[in-house]
Amino acid sequence: NAGVTQTPKFQVLKTGQSMTLQCAQDMNHNSMYWYRQDPGMGLRLIYYSASEGTTDKGEVPNGYNVSRLNKREFSLRLESAAPSQTSVYFCASSEALMLTLLGSAQPQHFGDGTRLSIL
Amino acid sequence: KQEVTQIPAALSVPEGENLVLNCSFTDSAIYNLQWFRQDPGKGLTSLLLIQSSQREQTSGRLNASLDKSSGRSTLYIAASQPGDSATYLCAVFNTQGGSEKLVFGKGTKLTVNP
């Protein structure tokens, strides 16, 4: 069972380059999320997609764009990479955000991360 | 703004010891609280999820409790093993700034020595 798959696992970019991080899940989940994890900051939500066709900003959306390509795939794009975007990026999914809001247990499942360095 | 604090930041114990990891949060208006495990260079693995209406959840040697009114949760690990060595993250799900999201603590790094 693959779960949540992220590609690439590692990437080095130069300042100003663009890059798309890919995420796919095979659990038929409706909701997907992008986080970044930085030392001393914990995980912070960048963007999320409650359902296919919708996307919303999280806590730290500046400098990023997302696309919910279909139910399985949710990509994160850096249009002009900056050194401050050096981080580990995690994609996650859950069955349905709306069910969480209605009181149903909806754990989030995470990929193994993309380690991105921007020089 | 919701803030999640985990104490201690690091913990080292001998194998076989029972231990408690602590998590506190500032806004009690949460939907649920989730405990995760993160191994070095890996993603997060969900361990336990406690709904806001629940007091505790158990899975094997793990027991998580939730006291929403006081803004606290504990993760109890019984009979610790070297394989339990990892960083443990606590996260609460609530509405903040118009978005529904998980807010994470910075984690407790656990080392279980053989």
Coordinates of C-alpha atoms in Angstrom, one line a residue:
Chain A
N1 CA 0.0 0.0 0.0
A2 CA 1.6 3.2 -1.2
G3 CA -0.5 5.7 0.8
V4 CA 0.9 9.2 0.1
T5 CA 3.7 9.4 -2.4
Q6 CA 5.8 12.5 -2.9
T7 CA 8.3 13.3 -5.6
P8 CA 11.1 14.1 -5.7
K9 CA 12.6 13.1 -2.4
F10 CA 15.5 15.6 -2.7
Q11 CA 16.1 18.7 -4.8
V12 CA 18.6 21.5 -4.9
L13 CA 17.6 24.7 -6.7
K14 CA 19.2 28.1 -7.3
T15 CA 17.5 31.3 -6.2
G16 CA 14.9 32.3 -8.8
Q17 CA 14.3 28.9 -10.3
S18 CA 10.9 27.3 -10.4
M19 CA 9.9 23.9 -9.2
T20 CA 6.8 21.8 -8.8
L21 CA 6.5 19.2 -6.0
Q22 CA 4.2 16.4 -6.7
C23 CA 2.0 14.5 -4.3
A24 CA -0.4 11.6 -5.0
Q25 CA -2.5 9.5 -2.7
D26 CA -4.2 6.1 -3.4
M27 CA -6.6 6.1 -0.4
N28 CA -9.5 7.8 -2.2
H29 CA -9.2 10.7 0.2
N30 CA -11.1 13.9 -0.5
S31 CA -8.8 16.3 1.4
M32 CA -5.1 17.0 0.8
Y33 CA -2.6 19.3 2.5
W34 CA 0.9 20.8 2.0
Y35 CA 3.1 21.5 5.1
R36 CA 6.6 22.7 5.5
Q37 CA 8.8 21.7 8.5
D38 CA 11.6 23.9 9.7
P39 CA 13.9 23.5 12.7
G40 CA 12.5 25.3 15.7
M41 CA 9.2 26.1 13.9
G42 CA 7.4 22.8 13.7
L43 CA 5.1 21.9 10.8
R44 CA 3.1 24.8 9.3
L45 CA 0.3 24.5 6.8
I46 CA 1.0 26.1 3.4
Y47 CA -2.2 25.3 1.4
Y48 CA -4.9 22.7 1.6
S49 CA -7.6 21.3 -0.6
A50 CA -10.8 20.3 1.2
S51 CA -12.1 18.5 -1.9
E52 CA -11.4 18.1 -5.6
G53 CA -11.7 21.5 -7.3
T54 CA -11.1 23.6 -4.2
T55 CA -7.9 25.1 -2.6
D56 CA -7.4 27.4 0.3
K57 CA -4.5 29.2 1.9
G58 CA -3.0 28.0 5.1
E59 CA -0.7 29.7 7.6
V60 CA 2.3 30.4 5.2
P61 CA 1.0 30.6 1.6
N62 CA 3.2 33.4 0.3
G63 CA 5.6 32.3 -2.5
Y64 CA 3.6 29.2 -3.3
N65 CA 0.8 28.1 -5.6
V66 CA -1.1 24.8 -5.6
S67 CA -3.1 22.8 -8.1
R68 CA -5.6 20.0 -7.2
L69 CA -5.2 18.2 -10.5
N70 CA -7.7 15.5 -9.7
K71 CA -8.8 13.6 -6.6
R72 CA -5.5 11.8 -6.3
E73 CA -3.0 14.5 -7.0
F74 CA -2.1 17.8 -5.3
S75 CA 0.9 19.7 -6.5
L76 CA 2.9 22.6 -4.9
R77 CA 4.7 25.1 -7.1
L78 CA 7.4 27.5 -6.2
E79 CA 7.5 30.1 -9.0
S80 CA 10.7 31.9 -8.0
A81 CA 12.5 30.0 -5.3
A82 CA 14.1 31.9 -2.4
P83 CA 16.6 30.7 0.2
S84 CA 13.8 31.2 2.9
Q85 CA 11.9 28.3 1.2
T86 CA 14.6 25.8 2.1
S87 CA 12.7 23.3 4.1
V88 CA 11.3 19.8 4.2
Y89 CA 7.9 19.7 2.5
F90 CA 5.2 17.2 3.5
C91 CA 2.0 16.3 1.7
A92 CA -0.8 14.8 3.7
S93 CA -4.3 13.5 3.0
S94 CA -7.5 12.7 5.0
E95 CA -10.8 11.2 4.1
A96 CA -12.7 14.4 4.3
L97 CA -12.2 17.7 6.0
M98 CA -15.9 18.2 6.3
L99 CA -16.3 15.0 8.3
T100 CA -13.7 16.4 10.8
L101 CA -15.8 19.5 11.2
L102 CA -18.8 17.3 11.8
G103 CA -17.1 15.5 14.6
S104 CA -15.9 12.4 12.8
A105 CA -12.3 11.1 13.4
Q106 CA -10.3 11.9 10.3
P107 CA -6.6 11.3 10.9
Q108 CA -4.2 12.8 8.4
H109 CA -1.8 10.5 6.6
F110 CA 1.6 11.9 5.6
G111 CA 4.1 11.2 2.8
D112 CA 7.8 10.8 3.5
G113 CA 8.7 14.4 2.5
T114 CA 10.7 16.4 -0.1
R115 CA 13.9 17.9 1.1
L116 CA 14.4 21.1 -0.8
S117 CA 17.5 23.3 -0.6
I118 CA 17.7 26.7 -2.3
L119 CA 21.1 28.2 -2.8
Chain B
K1 CA -3.9 32.2 18.0
Q2 CA -3.6 28.5 18.9
E3 CA -0.2 27.5 20.3
V4 CA 0.9 24.0 21.0
T5 CA 3.7 23.3 23.5
Q6 CA 5.4 20.0 24.1
I7 CA 7.5 19.3 27.1
P8 CA 10.1 18.0 27.4
A9 CA 11.9 18.8 24.1
A10 CA 14.0 15.7 24.5
L11 CA 13.9 12.6 26.8
S12 CA 16.3 9.7 27.2
V13 CA 15.2 6.7 29.2
P14 CA 16.4 3.1 29.7
E15 CA 14.6 0.3 28.0
G16 CA 11.5 -1.0 29.9
E17 CA 10.7 2.3 31.6
N18 CA 7.1 3.7 31.4
L19 CA 7.1 7.3 30.3
V20 CA 4.8 10.2 29.7
L21 CA 5.0 12.9 27.0
N22 CA 3.1 16.1 27.6
C23 CA 1.3 18.4 25.2
S24 CA -0.5 21.6 26.0
F25 CA -2.6 24.0 23.9
T26 CA -3.9 27.5 24.4
D27 CA -7.3 27.4 22.8
S28 CA -9.6 24.6 24.0
A29 CA -12.0 25.0 21.0
I30 CA -10.5 22.0 19.2
Y31 CA -12.1 19.3 17.0
N32 CA -9.6 16.7 17.9
L33 CA -6.0 16.0 19.0
Q34 CA -3.6 13.7 17.1
W35 CA -0.3 12.2 18.2
F36 CA 2.2 11.4 15.5
R37 CA 5.5 9.6 15.4
Q38 CA 8.3 10.9 13.1
D39 CA 11.4 8.8 12.4
P40 CA 14.6 10.6 11.1
G41 CA 14.3 11.5 7.5
K42 CA 10.7 10.2 7.3
G43 CA 7.2 11.5 7.3
L44 CA 4.7 11.4 10.2
T45 CA 2.9 8.3 11.2
S46 CA -0.4 8.8 13.0
L47 CA -0.5 7.0 16.4
L48 CA -3.7 8.1 18.1
L49 CA -6.5 10.5 17.4
I50 CA -8.8 11.7 20.2
Q51 CA -12.0 13.5 19.4
S52 CA -12.8 16.5 21.4
S53 CA -15.7 14.6 23.1
Q54 CA -13.4 11.8 24.2
R55 CA -11.1 11.5 27.2
E56 CA -8.6 8.9 26.0
Q57 CA -7.6 6.5 23.2
T58 CA -5.4 3.3 23.5
S59 CA -3.4 1.4 21.0
G60 CA -1.2 -1.4 22.2
R61 CA 1.4 0.1 24.6
L62 CA 0.2 3.6 23.9
N63 CA -2.4 5.5 25.8
A64 CA -3.3 9.1 25.0
S65 CA -5.5 11.3 27.2
L66 CA -7.2 14.6 26.6
D67 CA -8.4 17.2 29.1
K68 CA -9.8 19.8 26.8
S69 CA -10.9 22.2 29.5
S70 CA -7.3 22.5 30.8
G71 CA -5.7 22.4 27.4
R72 CA -3.6 19.3 28.0
S73 CA -2.9 15.9 26.6
T74 CA -0.5 13.2 27.6
L75 CA 0.9 10.3 25.7
Y76 CA 1.8 7.3 27.9
I77 CA 4.2 4.7 26.6
A78 CA 4.4 1.5 28.6
A79 CA 7.4 -0.7 28.8
S80 CA 9.5 1.4 26.3
Q81 CA 11.6 -0.3 23.7
P82 CA 14.6 0.9 21.6
G83 CA 12.3 0.8 18.6
D84 CA 10.2 3.5 20.2
S85 CA 13.0 6.0 19.7
A86 CA 11.6 8.8 17.5
T87 CA 10.2 12.3 17.7
Y88 CA 6.7 12.4 18.9
L89 CA 4.5 15.3 17.7
C90 CA 1.2 16.5 19.1
A91 CA -1.3 18.4 16.9
V92 CA -4.7 19.9 17.5
F93 CA -7.3 20.5 14.8
N94 CA -9.2 23.8 15.1
T95 CA -10.4 26.7 13.1
Q96 CA -7.9 29.6 13.0
G97 CA -7.8 32.6 10.8
G98 CA -10.7 31.4 8.7
S99 CA -9.1 28.0 7.9
E100 CA -9.5 24.6 9.5
K101 CA -6.2 23.1 10.2
L102 CA -3.8 21.1 12.3
V103 CA -1.5 23.1 14.6
F104 CA 1.6 21.2 15.6
G105 CA 3.8 21.3 18.6
K106 CA 7.6 21.2 18.0
G107 CA 7.9 17.6 19.3
T108 CA 9.6 15.5 21.9
K109 CA 12.6 13.6 20.8
L110 CA 12.6 10.3 22.6
T111 CA 15.6 8.0 23.0
V112 CA 15.2 4.6 24.5
N113 CA 18.5 3.1 25.5
P114 CA 19.0 -0.7 25.4

